[in-house]
Tab-separated table of C-alpha atoms and ligand atoms in Angstrom:
chain	number	residue	atom	x	y	z
T	1	LYS	CA	-14.127	-5.663	135.560
T	2	ALA	CA	-16.242	-3.085	133.801
T	3	ALA	CA	-14.955	0.477	133.955
T	4	ALA	CA	-16.406	2.558	136.763
T	5	VAL	CA	-19.257	4.716	135.527
T	6	ALA	CA	-20.643	7.644	137.485
T	7	PRO	CA	-24.145	6.777	138.668
T	8	VAL	CA	-26.822	8.669	136.767
T	9	ALA	CA	-30.316	9.269	138.079
T	10	LEU	CA	-32.644	7.911	135.393
T	11	GLY	CA	-35.924	9.695	135.936
T	12	VAL	CA	-38.533	10.330	133.239
T	13	SER	CA	-37.509	13.950	133.359
T	14	GLY	CA	-33.806	13.139	133.104
T	15	PRO	CA	-31.706	14.577	130.282
T	16	ALA	CA	-31.760	12.742	126.955
T	17	TRP	CA	-28.037	11.985	127.171
T	18	ALA	CA	-28.645	9.948	130.289
T	19	ALA	CA	-31.075	7.528	128.640
T	20	PRO	CA	-29.778	3.979	128.836
T	21	ASP	CA	-28.646	2.487	125.533
T	22	PRO	CA	-31.241	-0.180	124.742
T	23	LEU	CA	-28.681	-2.138	122.735
T	24	ALA	CA	-26.012	-2.210	125.446
T	25	PHE	CA	-25.306	-5.762	126.564
T	26	ASP	CA	-25.502	-6.181	130.336
T	27	ARG	CA	-22.353	-8.079	131.333
T	28	ASP	CA	-23.730	-8.881	134.748
T	29	ALA	CA	-27.016	-10.470	133.670
T	30	TYR	CA	-25.864	-14.084	133.614
T	31	THR	CA	-26.505	-17.308	135.426
T	32	VAL	CA	-23.662	-19.726	136.118
T	33	LEU	CA	-24.082	-23.120	134.485
T	34	THR	CA	-21.922	-26.190	134.216
T	35	THR	CA	-21.828	-28.878	131.569
T	36	THR	CA	-19.781	-31.968	130.834
T	37	VAL	CA	-18.643	-32.086	127.222
T	38	PRO	CA	-17.383	-35.321	125.657
T	39	THR	CA	-14.340	-34.422	123.498
T	40	ALA	CA	-11.726	-36.396	121.596
T	41	ILE	CA	-9.429	-36.188	124.621
T	42	GLY	CA	-12.048	-37.133	127.194
T	43	LEU	CA	-14.709	-35.372	129.217
T	44	LYS	CA	-14.336	-31.682	129.890
T	45	GLU	CA	-16.061	-30.003	132.797
T	46	VAL	CA	-17.061	-26.500	131.728
T	47	THR	CA	-18.386	-23.695	133.907
T	48	TYR	CA	-19.864	-20.861	131.882
T	49	HIS	CA	-21.805	-17.659	132.137
T	50	PHE	CA	-25.127	-18.000	130.347
T	51	TYR	CA	-27.010	-14.926	129.120
T	52	ARG	CA	-30.492	-15.787	127.970
T	53	ALA	CA	-32.905	-14.215	125.504
T	54	VAL	CA	-31.215	-10.857	124.951
T	55	THR	CA	-33.238	-8.861	122.415
T	56	TYR	CA	-30.889	-7.723	119.658
T	57	VAL	CA	-32.955	-4.961	117.973
T	58	THR	CA	-34.735	-1.904	119.359
T	59	LYS	CA	-37.926	-2.446	117.375
T	60	PRO	CA	-38.540	-6.204	117.442
T	61	VAL	CA	-41.459	-7.588	115.472
T	62	ASP	CA	-41.421	-10.667	117.687
T	63	ALA	CA	-38.927	-10.667	120.561
T	64	LYS	CA	-39.428	-14.377	121.144
T	65	TYR	CA	-37.378	-14.901	117.971
T	66	GLN	CA	-35.304	-11.736	117.727
T	67	CYS	CA	-33.160	-12.525	120.716
T	68	LEU	CA	-29.927	-14.370	121.335
T	69	ASN	CA	-28.148	-16.377	124.016
T	70	VAL	CA	-24.502	-15.936	124.930
T	71	SER	CA	-22.345	-18.539	126.656
T	72	VAL	CA	-18.940	-17.563	127.998
T	73	PRO	CA	-16.635	-20.221	129.424
T	74	VAL	CA	-15.029	-19.127	132.691
T	75	GLU	CA	-13.551	-22.391	133.974
T	76	ILE	CA	-12.574	-25.606	132.195
T	77	ASP	CA	-11.582	-28.666	134.232
T	78	GLY	CA	-11.143	-26.502	137.284
T	79	LYS	CA	-8.841	-23.964	135.617
T	80	PRO	CA	-9.996	-20.395	134.998
T	81	VAL	CA	-10.208	-19.342	131.344
T	82	ASP	CA	-10.225	-15.841	129.912
T	83	ALA	CA	-12.486	-15.728	126.854
T	84	ASN	CA	-11.986	-12.017	126.168
T	85	GLY	CA	-9.876	-12.603	123.065
T	86	ALA	CA	-11.506	-15.897	122.050
T	87	PRO	CA	-13.238	-16.562	118.724
T	88	ILE	CA	-17.031	-16.249	118.775
T	89	LEU	CA	-19.045	-19.145	117.353
T	90	PHE	CA	-22.294	-17.738	115.988
T	91	SER	CA	-24.474	-20.837	115.782
T	92	ASN	CA	-27.988	-20.530	114.409
T	93	SER	CA	-30.556	-23.278	114.906
T	94	VAL	CA	-32.721	-22.599	111.876
T	95	GLY	CA	-34.180	-25.696	110.234
T	96	GLY	CA	-36.614	-25.837	107.336
T	97	TYR	CA	-36.636	-22.035	107.120
T	98	LEU	CA	-38.937	-22.254	110.159
T	99	PRO	CA	-38.970	-19.831	113.096
T	100	SER	CA	-36.208	-20.598	115.593
T	101	SER	CA	-36.329	-19.312	119.146
T	102	VAL	CA	-33.600	-19.717	121.735
T	103	ALA	CA	-35.621	-17.957	124.457
T	104	ASP	CA	-36.301	-21.169	126.374
T	105	ALA	CA	-33.010	-22.984	125.722
T	106	PRO	CA	-31.705	-24.616	128.911
T	107	GLY	CA	-28.066	-23.853	128.069
T	108	VAL	CA	-25.491	-23.941	125.324
T	109	GLY	CA	-26.174	-26.141	122.314
T	110	GLY	CA	-29.852	-25.351	122.143
T	111	PRO	CA	-32.591	-27.886	121.601
T	112	PRO	CA	-31.304	-31.095	120.018
T	113	ARG	CA	-31.982	-31.299	116.294
T	114	PRO	CA	-33.042	-34.569	114.817
T	115	GLY	CA	-30.261	-35.918	112.671
T	116	PRO	CA	-28.261	-38.997	111.892
T	117	PRO	CA	-26.063	-40.471	114.587
T	118	GLY	CA	-22.487	-39.237	114.615
T	119	GLY	CA	-23.035	-35.553	115.036
T	120	THR	CA	-25.492	-32.745	115.494
T	121	ARG	CA	-25.628	-28.997	115.290
T	122	ALA	CA	-25.287	-28.889	119.077
T	123	ASP	CA	-21.840	-30.538	118.895
T	124	ASN	CA	-20.271	-27.439	117.363
T	125	ALA	CA	-21.578	-25.225	120.151
T	126	THR	CA	-20.676	-27.488	123.072
T	127	LEU	CA	-17.234	-28.317	121.651
T	128	ALA	CA	-16.593	-24.618	121.020
T	129	LEU	CA	-17.389	-23.854	124.644
T	130	ALA	CA	-15.081	-26.671	125.816
T	131	ALA	CA	-12.345	-25.153	123.618
T	132	GLY	CA	-12.720	-21.844	125.434
T	133	TYR	CA	-14.636	-20.019	122.704
T	134	VAL	CA	-17.621	-17.741	123.237
T	135	VAL	CA	-20.866	-19.131	121.803
T	136	VAL	CA	-23.650	-16.873	120.526
T	137	GLU	CA	-26.921	-18.584	119.614
T	138	PRO	CA	-29.299	-16.264	117.756
T	139	GLY	CA	-32.968	-16.873	117.185
T	140	ALA	CA	-34.631	-15.709	113.979
T	141	ARG	CA	-38.071	-15.367	112.513
T	142	GLY	CA	-39.203	-18.032	110.074
T	143	ARG	CA	-41.606	-18.573	107.229
T	144	THR	CA	-44.686	-19.709	109.165
T	145	LEU	CA	-45.046	-16.726	111.505
T	146	VAL	CA	-48.259	-14.820	111.020
T	147	ASP	CA	-49.642	-11.887	112.970
T	148	ALA	CA	-53.183	-11.258	114.213
T	149	ASN	CA	-54.116	-9.719	110.849
T	150	GLY	CA	-53.011	-12.781	108.940
T	151	THR	CA	-49.840	-11.130	107.651
T	152	PHE	CA	-46.776	-13.304	107.244
T	153	HIS	CA	-43.846	-11.564	108.896
T	154	GLY	CA	-41.227	-14.290	108.931
T	155	THR	CA	-40.996	-14.911	105.193
T	156	ALA	CA	-37.990	-13.839	103.093
T	157	PRO	CA	-35.836	-11.982	103.904
T	158	ALA	CA	-36.773	-11.929	107.626
T	159	ALA	CA	-34.412	-14.687	108.807
T	160	ILE	CA	-31.271	-13.251	107.210
T	161	VAL	CA	-32.144	-9.721	108.307
T	162	ASP	CA	-32.586	-10.977	111.871
T	163	LEU	CA	-29.292	-12.868	111.838
T	164	LYS	CA	-27.469	-9.850	110.442
T	165	ALA	CA	-29.020	-7.710	113.170
T	166	ALA	CA	-27.733	-10.243	115.705
T	167	VAL	CA	-24.194	-10.067	114.264
T	168	ARG	CA	-24.365	-6.276	114.429
T	169	TYR	CA	-25.476	-6.485	118.048
T	170	VAL	CA	-22.455	-8.630	118.920
T	171	ARG	CA	-20.071	-6.193	117.163
T	172	TYR	CA	-21.753	-3.197	118.698
T	173	ASN	CA	-21.155	-4.744	122.106
T	174	LYS	CA	-17.453	-5.288	121.576
T	175	GLY	CA	-15.820	-5.233	124.984
T	176	ARG	CA	-19.131	-5.889	126.752
T	177	ILE	CA	-19.760	-9.323	125.247
T	178	PRO	CA	-16.509	-11.217	125.874
T	179	GLY	CA	-14.771	-12.561	122.784
T	180	ASN	CA	-13.054	-11.198	119.689
T	181	THR	CA	-15.666	-9.551	117.478
T	182	GLU	CA	-13.197	-9.697	114.551
T	183	ARG	CA	-13.295	-13.514	114.814
T	184	ILE	CA	-17.002	-14.272	114.437
T	185	VAL	CA	-17.497	-17.711	112.864
T	186	THR	CA	-21.034	-18.566	111.782
T	187	THR	CA	-22.422	-22.084	111.586
T	188	GLY	CA	-25.727	-23.704	110.691
T	189	VAL	CA	-27.276	-26.797	109.172
T	190	SER	CA	-29.479	-27.072	106.065
T	191	ALA	CA	-31.652	-23.940	105.960
T	192	GLY	CA	-29.428	-22.805	108.831
T	193	GLY	CA	-26.403	-23.699	106.709
T	194	ALA	CA	-27.875	-21.617	103.910
T	195	LEU	CA	-28.221	-18.644	106.250
T	196	SER	CA	-24.717	-19.170	107.610
T	197	SER	CA	-23.278	-19.115	104.083
T	198	LEU	CA	-25.388	-16.059	103.322
T	199	LEU	CA	-24.014	-14.249	106.380
T	200	GLY	CA	-20.552	-15.079	105.082
T	201	ALA	CA	-21.202	-14.010	101.504
T	202	SER	CA	-23.164	-10.809	102.196
T	203	GLY	CA	-21.125	-9.146	104.947
T	204	ASP	CA	-21.888	-5.404	105.025
T	205	SER	CA	-23.909	-5.603	101.804
T	206	PRO	CA	-25.854	-2.348	101.414
T	207	HIS	CA	-28.907	-4.239	100.147
T	208	TYR	CA	-30.135	-5.145	103.620
T	209	ALA	CA	-29.856	-1.630	105.069
T	210	THR	CA	-33.498	-0.575	104.941
T	211	TRP	CA	-34.668	-3.888	106.387
T	212	LEU	CA	-32.168	-3.580	109.229
T	213	ARG	CA	-33.101	0.032	109.917
T	214	GLU	CA	-36.761	-0.918	110.216
T	215	LEU	CA	-35.938	-3.286	113.063
T	216	GLY	CA	-33.706	-0.820	114.853
T	217	ALA	CA	-30.601	-2.919	114.366
T	218	ALA	CA	-27.351	-1.725	115.916
T	219	GLN	CA	-25.160	0.594	113.829
T	220	ALA	CA	-22.223	-1.726	113.324
T	221	SER	CA	-20.694	-3.998	110.745
T	222	ASP	CA	-22.418	-7.321	110.013
T	223	ALA	CA	-19.359	-8.861	108.386
T	224	VAL	CA	-18.171	-12.182	109.756
T	225	PHE	CA	-14.703	-13.707	109.708
T	226	ALA	CA	-15.606	-17.248	108.677
T	227	SER	CA	-18.677	-19.170	107.608
T	228	ALA	CA	-19.502	-22.845	108.107
T	229	ALA	CA	-22.332	-24.367	106.090
T	230	TYR	CA	-23.580	-27.921	106.573
T	231	CYS	CA	-25.750	-29.187	103.686
T	232	PRO	CA	-26.802	-25.621	102.809
T	233	ILE	CA	-30.133	-25.413	100.975
T	234	ILE	CA	-29.203	-22.441	98.788
T	235	ASP	CA	-29.550	-21.101	95.239
T	236	LEU	CA	-33.262	-21.853	95.530
T	237	GLU	CA	-34.317	-20.350	92.214
T	238	HIS	CA	-31.909	-22.663	90.367
T	239	ALA	CA	-32.164	-25.697	92.619
T	240	ASP	CA	-34.971	-27.407	90.679
T	241	MET	CA	-32.786	-27.614	87.577
T	242	ALA	CA	-29.797	-28.779	89.573
T	243	TYR	CA	-31.895	-31.372	91.376
T	244	GLU	CA	-33.050	-33.019	88.154
T	245	TRP	CA	-29.498	-32.924	86.797
T	246	ASN	CA	-28.234	-34.726	89.907
T	247	TRP	CA	-31.028	-37.032	91.075
T	248	GLY	CA	-33.367	-36.948	88.085
T	249	GLU	CA	-32.930	-40.612	87.169
T	250	ASN	CA	-33.171	-41.899	90.720
T	251	PRO	CA	-36.592	-43.260	91.761
T	252	LEU	CA	-38.620	-41.428	94.387
T	253	SER	CA	-38.350	-42.754	97.933
T	254	SER	CA	-42.108	-42.388	98.375
T	255	GLY	CA	-42.741	-44.822	95.509
T	256	ALA	CA	-44.627	-42.100	93.589
T	257	THR	CA	-43.314	-41.139	90.158
T	258	VAL	CA	-41.812	-38.014	88.709
T	259	ASP	CA	-43.190	-36.518	85.478
T	260	PRO	CA	-40.390	-37.408	83.041
T	261	ALA	CA	-41.097	-34.359	80.854
T	262	VAL	CA	-40.741	-31.978	83.811
T	263	SER	CA	-37.571	-33.719	84.926
T	264	ARG	CA	-36.115	-33.557	81.400
T	265	GLU	CA	-36.946	-29.867	80.873
T	266	LEU	CA	-35.402	-28.859	84.175
T	267	ARG	CA	-32.369	-31.035	83.621
T	268	THR	CA	-31.847	-29.477	80.179
T	269	ALA	CA	-32.133	-25.968	81.580
T	270	PHE	CA	-29.364	-26.745	84.068
T	271	THR	CA	-26.802	-26.806	81.246
T	272	ASP	CA	-27.186	-23.092	80.497
T	273	TYR	CA	-27.422	-22.147	84.123
T	274	GLN	CA	-24.247	-23.952	85.114
T	275	ALA	CA	-22.389	-22.540	82.105
T	276	SER	CA	-23.523	-19.010	83.021
T	277	LEU	CA	-21.744	-19.239	86.388
T	278	ARG	CA	-18.352	-19.705	84.689
T	279	LEU	CA	-16.962	-21.398	87.778
T	280	LYS	CA	-13.649	-23.179	87.685
T	281	GLY	CA	-13.112	-26.464	89.481
T	282	LYS	CA	-10.127	-26.788	91.741
T	283	ASN	CA	-6.817	-28.467	90.926
T	284	GLY	CA	-6.869	-27.054	87.407
T	285	PHE	CA	-10.080	-28.850	86.439
T	286	GLY	CA	-11.349	-26.088	84.162
T	287	THR	CA	-14.854	-24.659	83.857
T	288	LEU	CA	-17.567	-26.674	85.578
T	289	THR	CA	-20.337	-27.722	83.180
T	290	ALA	CA	-23.344	-29.998	83.187
T	291	GLY	CA	-21.193	-32.329	81.119
T	292	ASN	CA	-18.241	-32.666	83.464
T	293	TYR	CA	-19.694	-31.944	86.896
T	294	GLY	CA	-20.342	-35.594	87.765
T	295	ASP	CA	-16.729	-36.433	87.030
T	296	TYR	CA	-15.590	-33.409	89.014
T	297	LEU	CA	-17.608	-34.336	92.096
T	298	THR	CA	-16.434	-37.937	91.836
T	299	ARG	CA	-12.748	-37.007	91.711
T	300	THR	CA	-12.738	-34.071	94.046
T	301	HIS	CA	-15.161	-35.124	96.741
T	302	LEU	CA	-16.766	-38.547	96.424
T	303	ARG	CA	-13.740	-40.799	96.018
T	304	PRO	CA	-11.790	-38.946	98.735
T	305	ALA	CA	-14.821	-39.225	101.046
T	306	ALA	CA	-15.176	-42.970	100.404
T	307	THR	CA	-11.431	-43.433	100.828
T	308	LYS	CA	-11.408	-41.675	104.181
T	309	TYR	CA	-14.442	-43.641	105.329
T	310	LEU	CA	-13.048	-47.024	104.312
T	311	ARG	CA	-9.593	-46.354	105.738
T	312	ALA	CA	-11.159	-45.580	109.091
T	313	LEU	CA	-13.061	-48.878	109.206
T	314	ALA	CA	-11.684	-51.941	110.960
T	315	ALA	CA	-10.369	-54.456	108.410
T	316	ASP	CA	-13.316	-56.838	108.910
T	317	ASP	CA	-15.858	-54.061	108.491
T	318	ARG	CA	-14.104	-52.855	105.360
T	319	THR	CA	-14.189	-56.355	103.878
T	320	THR	CA	-17.892	-56.560	104.644
T	321	TYR	CA	-18.542	-53.138	103.090
T	322	LEU	CA	-16.609	-53.981	99.935
T	323	ALA	CA	-18.406	-57.327	99.577
T	324	ALA	CA	-21.761	-55.550	99.814
T	325	ASN	CA	-20.666	-52.846	97.336
T	326	PRO	CA	-18.816	-54.673	94.574
T	327	TRP	CA	-19.023	-51.626	92.282
T	328	LEU	CA	-16.509	-49.894	94.537
T	329	GLU	CA	-12.909	-50.834	93.785
T	330	TRP	CA	-10.399	-50.671	96.607
T	331	ASN	CA	-6.883	-50.376	95.230
T	332	ALA	CA	-3.806	-49.315	97.176
T	333	ASP	CA	-5.992	-47.981	99.993
T	334	LYS	CA	-8.023	-45.827	97.613
T	335	ALA	CA	-11.681	-45.985	96.555
T	336	ASP	CA	-12.441	-45.971	92.852
T	337	PHE	CA	-15.822	-45.803	91.115
T	338	THR	CA	-17.737	-43.723	88.589
T	339	TRP	CA	-20.429	-41.062	88.960
T	340	ALA	CA	-22.993	-43.537	87.537
T	341	ASP	CA	-21.959	-46.116	90.164
T	342	PHE	CA	-22.412	-43.501	92.842
T	343	LEU	CA	-25.897	-42.470	91.669
T	344	ARG	CA	-27.075	-46.097	91.711
T	345	HIS	CA	-25.604	-46.512	95.180
T	346	VAL	CA	-27.476	-43.509	96.590
T	347	GLY	CA	-30.779	-44.958	95.446
T	348	PRO	CA	-34.090	-43.148	95.885
T	349	ARG	CA	-34.357	-39.371	95.700
T	350	LYS	CA	-36.229	-37.603	98.464
T	351	LYS	CA	-38.086	-34.926	96.544
T	352	LYS	CA	-40.618	-34.793	93.738
T	353	ALA	CA	-40.194	-32.658	90.631
T	354	PRO	CA	-39.875	-29.734	90.820
T	355	ALA	CA	-38.099	-30.232	94.135
T	356	PHE	CA	-38.339	-26.646	95.402
T	357	ASP	CA	-40.887	-24.562	93.496
T	358	ALA	CA	-43.733	-27.068	93.687
T	359	PHE	CA	-46.528	-26.623	91.125
T	360	ASP	CA	-49.078	-26.886	93.955
T	361	LEU	CA	-47.184	-24.367	96.170
T	362	SER	CA	-46.703	-27.039	98.830
T	363	SER	CA	-42.947	-26.771	99.414
T	364	PRO	CA	-41.293	-24.998	102.361
T	365	GLU	CA	-39.670	-22.666	99.840
T	366	ASN	CA	-43.022	-21.615	98.345
T	367	ASN	CA	-43.939	-20.500	101.854
T	368	LEU	CA	-40.504	-18.862	102.343
T	369	PHE	CA	-41.330	-16.536	99.459
T	370	GLY	CA	-44.826	-15.772	100.692
T	371	THR	CA	-45.646	-12.136	101.447
T	372	GLY	CA	-48.371	-10.084	103.115
T	373	THR	CA	-51.340	-12.372	103.614
T	374	THR	CA	-50.209	-14.698	100.818
T	375	GLN	CA	-48.806	-17.835	102.411
T	376	ALA	CA	-46.948	-19.244	99.414
T	377	ARG	CA	-45.784	-18.088	95.993
T	378	HIS	CA	-43.890	-19.332	92.988
T	379	PHE	CA	-40.362	-18.033	92.678
T	380	THR	CA	-39.307	-19.520	89.332
T	381	ARG	CA	-40.823	-18.632	85.994
T	382	TYR	CA	-40.856	-22.301	85.045
T	383	SER	CA	-43.183	-23.357	87.865
T	384	LEU	CA	-45.249	-20.181	87.653
T	385	ARG	CA	-46.030	-20.792	83.989
T	386	LYS	CA	-46.646	-24.497	84.429
T	387	SER	CA	-49.001	-23.904	87.314
T	388	THR	CA	-50.936	-21.012	85.788
T	389	GLY	CA	-50.817	-22.220	82.199
T	390	ASP	CA	-49.954	-18.639	81.256
T	391	ASP	CA	-46.810	-18.399	79.142
T	392	ASN	CA	-46.544	-14.670	79.845
T	393	ALA	CA	-46.931	-14.965	83.590
T	394	ARG	CA	-44.425	-12.880	85.531
T	395	LEU	CA	-43.084	-13.262	89.009
T	396	ASP	CA	-44.337	-10.689	91.488
T	397	ARG	CA	-42.252	-7.521	91.310
T	398	ASP	CA	-40.750	-7.852	94.760
T	399	LEU	CA	-39.424	-11.344	94.131
T	400	PRO	CA	-36.208	-10.800	92.162
T	401	ALA	CA	-34.839	-8.596	94.929
T	402	LYS	CA	-35.884	-11.033	97.652
T	403	LEU	CA	-34.337	-13.954	95.794
T	404	GLY	CA	-31.126	-11.956	95.672
T	405	LEU	CA	-31.274	-11.215	99.401
T	406	MET	CA	-31.642	-14.949	100.157
T	407	ASN	CA	-29.010	-16.305	97.765
T	408	PRO	CA	-25.320	-16.284	98.728
T	409	MET	CA	-24.373	-16.970	95.099
T	410	HIS	CA	-25.618	-13.479	94.190
T	411	SER	CA	-23.601	-11.879	96.963
T	412	LEU	CA	-20.476	-13.846	96.029
T	413	GLU	CA	-20.784	-12.538	92.482
T	414	GLN	CA	-20.643	-9.029	93.943
T	415	ARG	CA	-17.227	-9.807	95.529
T	416	LEU	CA	-18.141	-7.785	98.579
T	417	PRO	CA	-15.142	-6.581	100.565
T	418	GLY	CA	-16.998	-7.499	103.763
T	419	ARG	CA	-17.475	-11.167	102.873
T	420	ALA	CA	-15.969	-13.979	104.943
T	421	ARG	CA	-12.596	-15.180	103.641
T	422	HIS	CA	-12.719	-18.576	105.325
T	423	TRP	CA	-15.281	-21.266	104.503
T	424	TRP	CA	-16.067	-24.667	106.009
T	425	ILE	CA	-18.471	-26.571	103.759
T	426	ARG	CA	-19.834	-30.066	104.416
T	427	VAL	CA	-22.523	-32.384	103.049
T	428	GLY	CA	-23.317	-36.100	103.295
T	429	THR	CA	-23.113	-38.096	100.078
T	430	LEU	CA	-26.561	-39.659	100.635
T	431	ASP	CA	-28.192	-36.261	101.135
T	432	THR	CA	-30.799	-35.820	98.392
T	433	ASP	CA	-32.405	-32.731	99.929
T	434	THR	CA	-30.674	-30.732	97.212
T	435	SER	CA	-28.201	-31.275	94.374
T	436	LEU	CA	-24.545	-31.823	95.217
T	437	THR	CA	-23.772	-29.149	92.603
T	438	VAL	CA	-25.442	-26.563	94.856
T	439	VAL	CA	-22.862	-27.240	97.532
T	440	GLY	CA	-20.121	-27.666	94.926
T	441	ASN	CA	-20.908	-24.307	93.356
T	442	LEU	CA	-20.781	-22.524	96.712
T	443	ALA	CA	-17.333	-23.973	97.360
T	444	SER	CA	-16.131	-23.133	93.825
T	445	ALA	CA	-17.496	-19.597	93.913
T	446	ALA	CA	-15.585	-18.851	97.125
T	447	GLU	CA	-12.459	-20.647	95.826
T	448	ASN	CA	-12.590	-18.698	92.578
T	449	LEU	CA	-12.568	-15.475	94.600
T	450	GLY	CA	-9.358	-16.646	96.242
T	451	ASP	CA	-10.926	-17.371	99.617
T	452	ASP	CA	-9.751	-20.145	101.936
T	453	VAL	CA	-12.219	-23.030	101.463
T	454	ASN	CA	-12.261	-26.265	103.434
T	455	ALA	CA	-14.898	-28.357	101.639
T	456	ALA	CA	-15.520	-32.067	102.105
T	457	MET	CA	-18.243	-34.682	101.929
T	458	TYR	CA	-19.177	-37.329	104.488
T	459	TRP	CA	-19.384	-40.708	102.811
T	460	ASP	CA	-22.735	-42.506	103.140
T	461	ALA	CA	-24.043	-39.804	105.465
T	462	GLY	CA	-27.502	-38.290	105.176
T	463	HIS	CA	-29.024	-34.867	105.591
T	464	GLY	CA	-27.704	-32.848	108.524
T	465	ALA	CA	-24.559	-34.874	109.170
T	466	ASN	CA	-21.682	-33.321	111.116
T	467	GLU	CA	-18.990	-35.980	111.473
T	468	ASP	CA	-15.897	-33.880	112.148
T	469	ALA	CA	-16.991	-31.290	114.683
T	470	ALA	CA	-13.662	-31.573	116.533
T	471	GLU	CA	-11.761	-30.745	113.325
T	472	PHE	CA	-14.019	-27.740	112.792
T	473	ILE	CA	-13.235	-26.444	116.280
T	474	THR	CA	-9.503	-26.896	115.630
T	475	TRP	CA	-9.857	-25.120	112.260
T	476	ILE	CA	-11.467	-22.112	113.976
T	477	GLY	CA	-8.406	-21.827	116.199
T	478	GLU	CA	-6.056	-22.002	113.223
T	479	ILE	CA	-7.551	-19.579	110.702
T	480	THR	CA	-5.953	-16.159	110.719
T	481	ASP	CA	-6.082	-13.288	108.234
W	501	LIG	C1	-34.367	-28.026	105.000
W	501	LIG	C2	-34.465	-29.167	104.229
W	501	LIG	C3	-34.972	-29.071	102.954
W	501	LIG	O1	-35.071	-30.164	102.171
W	501	LIG	C4	-35.396	-27.843	102.454
W	501	LIG	O2	-35.904	-27.793	101.206
W	501	LIG	C5	-35.279	-26.700	103.234
W	501	LIG	C6	-34.764	-26.796	104.501
W	501	LIG	C7	-33.807	-28.139	106.374
W	501	LIG	O3	-33.603	-29.268	106.869
W	501	LIG	O4	-33.547	-27.105	106.996
C-alpha cells in the first residue's frame, strides 16, 4: 500500500510546493482485466491491473501518441502474484516508422500486427504478463504526423525521443509503477525493432538531451537493461549498399527490374563500408568483409537455423522438405549448403534499388527524414546526387546529426556506459526487407563490445517473425548483471 501522505489542499492560491507532480504515476488509476494466455504449459488465466493512456511528458506535442499503457499481473491461475520486483517488458508497437498510439488498446498486447503465422509482437507482451512480468506499452510519434500548419512533427528523431521519454517516465516512477526499473527489457519488430535496438545502444546518451527537455521528459536515466530486436530496420544510411550486396542478384518480386548499374555501384560501395566497421565475427572468424560475409552468415546463422527447423519436423515432413530442396544436404542431422544455394532459395527480393533512399523520395525512410513542411528528403549522398544530377549536392545540414540519433551502430561505436549489456536479436531467413548483414552487424558490434548477445535466425520465416517467444520470456528471467 502506498505510504500515507498528509492531505494537502490544492487551491489555485496554494503554495508552489504543494503542486501535484504532473509526472507522478497514479497507482490507483487502473481497471481490472482478465485474459487467457496460451503458453507452452497450457492456458494461463491472468488477472491484471491495466493503466491506460498515461501521458509520459509534461509538454506533449500530441498526447494521443506520447502516452503509455501499463499492465501489472496480480493473479495467475487463481494465485496472487507480487510484481513489485519483476522485470519490466517495454514493448513498442511501431511499424513502418509510422505513428503508434496505444490510447485505445483494449488490453495488454496492443492491436494485432499483421505477420506470418507462428508468432506476433503481441506474443511477447501476453507471455510476459503470464510469466508475472510488468508490461509497459509506449506509443510514439511517427513520420506521417503533420500539424495544422503543415509541419511534420513525427519525423526523425521524434520516435526515439518519445520512447526515451517513456523509459525515463518509468524510471522516474520507481516504486509507483510496480516492477524493477533496473530490469527494463525493450522489444519491438522491424522499425520497432530498430527503435528497441536504439534504446539499448543509446542509453543515457547526451545527444538526445535537448530534444527530451523540449518535451518535458522526466529527469531520470533512459538506460535499459536488455534490448530485443526482431528484424530491425537499422543503419539506414548504409542499408542501400548492404541490400545490393545481399539481394542484388535476386529478381524483384514485383516483376519490375532493377537498374544493374545502380545495383553494381551500391554493391561495390559496400566493400569499403563493411571494412570500415572493423567488426569481428564470432567463434574466431576474423574481420567481417564483403568477401567473407556470405560464408559467415551461412556458418553462423543459416545452417544452424535450417538444422533446428529440420530437426523439429516430423520425419515425413522432413523427407518432403528435402525432396523439394535437393540443394540442401542433410548429413548426420545437420543441414549443409552454400551462400549461393541460400540466395537462390530465397528467390525474389522485395525492394527496388536503392531500397531505402529512393531516387523519387517514395520510401518510408525518405519521409522519416523529412523536416518542417518538407515531407521527404534524401539521406545518402549517392541518391541525392543521382536524383539532382548535381555532383556537388550536399545533404541538408541537420541530417548527419539526425542520422546519428536514429542509428544504433553510431551509439554502439561510442561504447556508452549506459548501453544495454544483453541483446536478443532475431530475423527470418526469407526476410528481404533489409540485408542480413544489417542484423549481423548489430549482433557483431554488441558482441565485439563484450556484451551478452543471443542472436539467431528463423529458417524460412518472413518479415516480422517471432517463433520463440517463450524462450525470450525465459531468457528475460535468466539474465542478470
Ligand atoms: C518496416 C519495413 C520496412 O521494409 C522498412 O523499410 C521500414 C519499416 C516495418 O515493417 O516496420
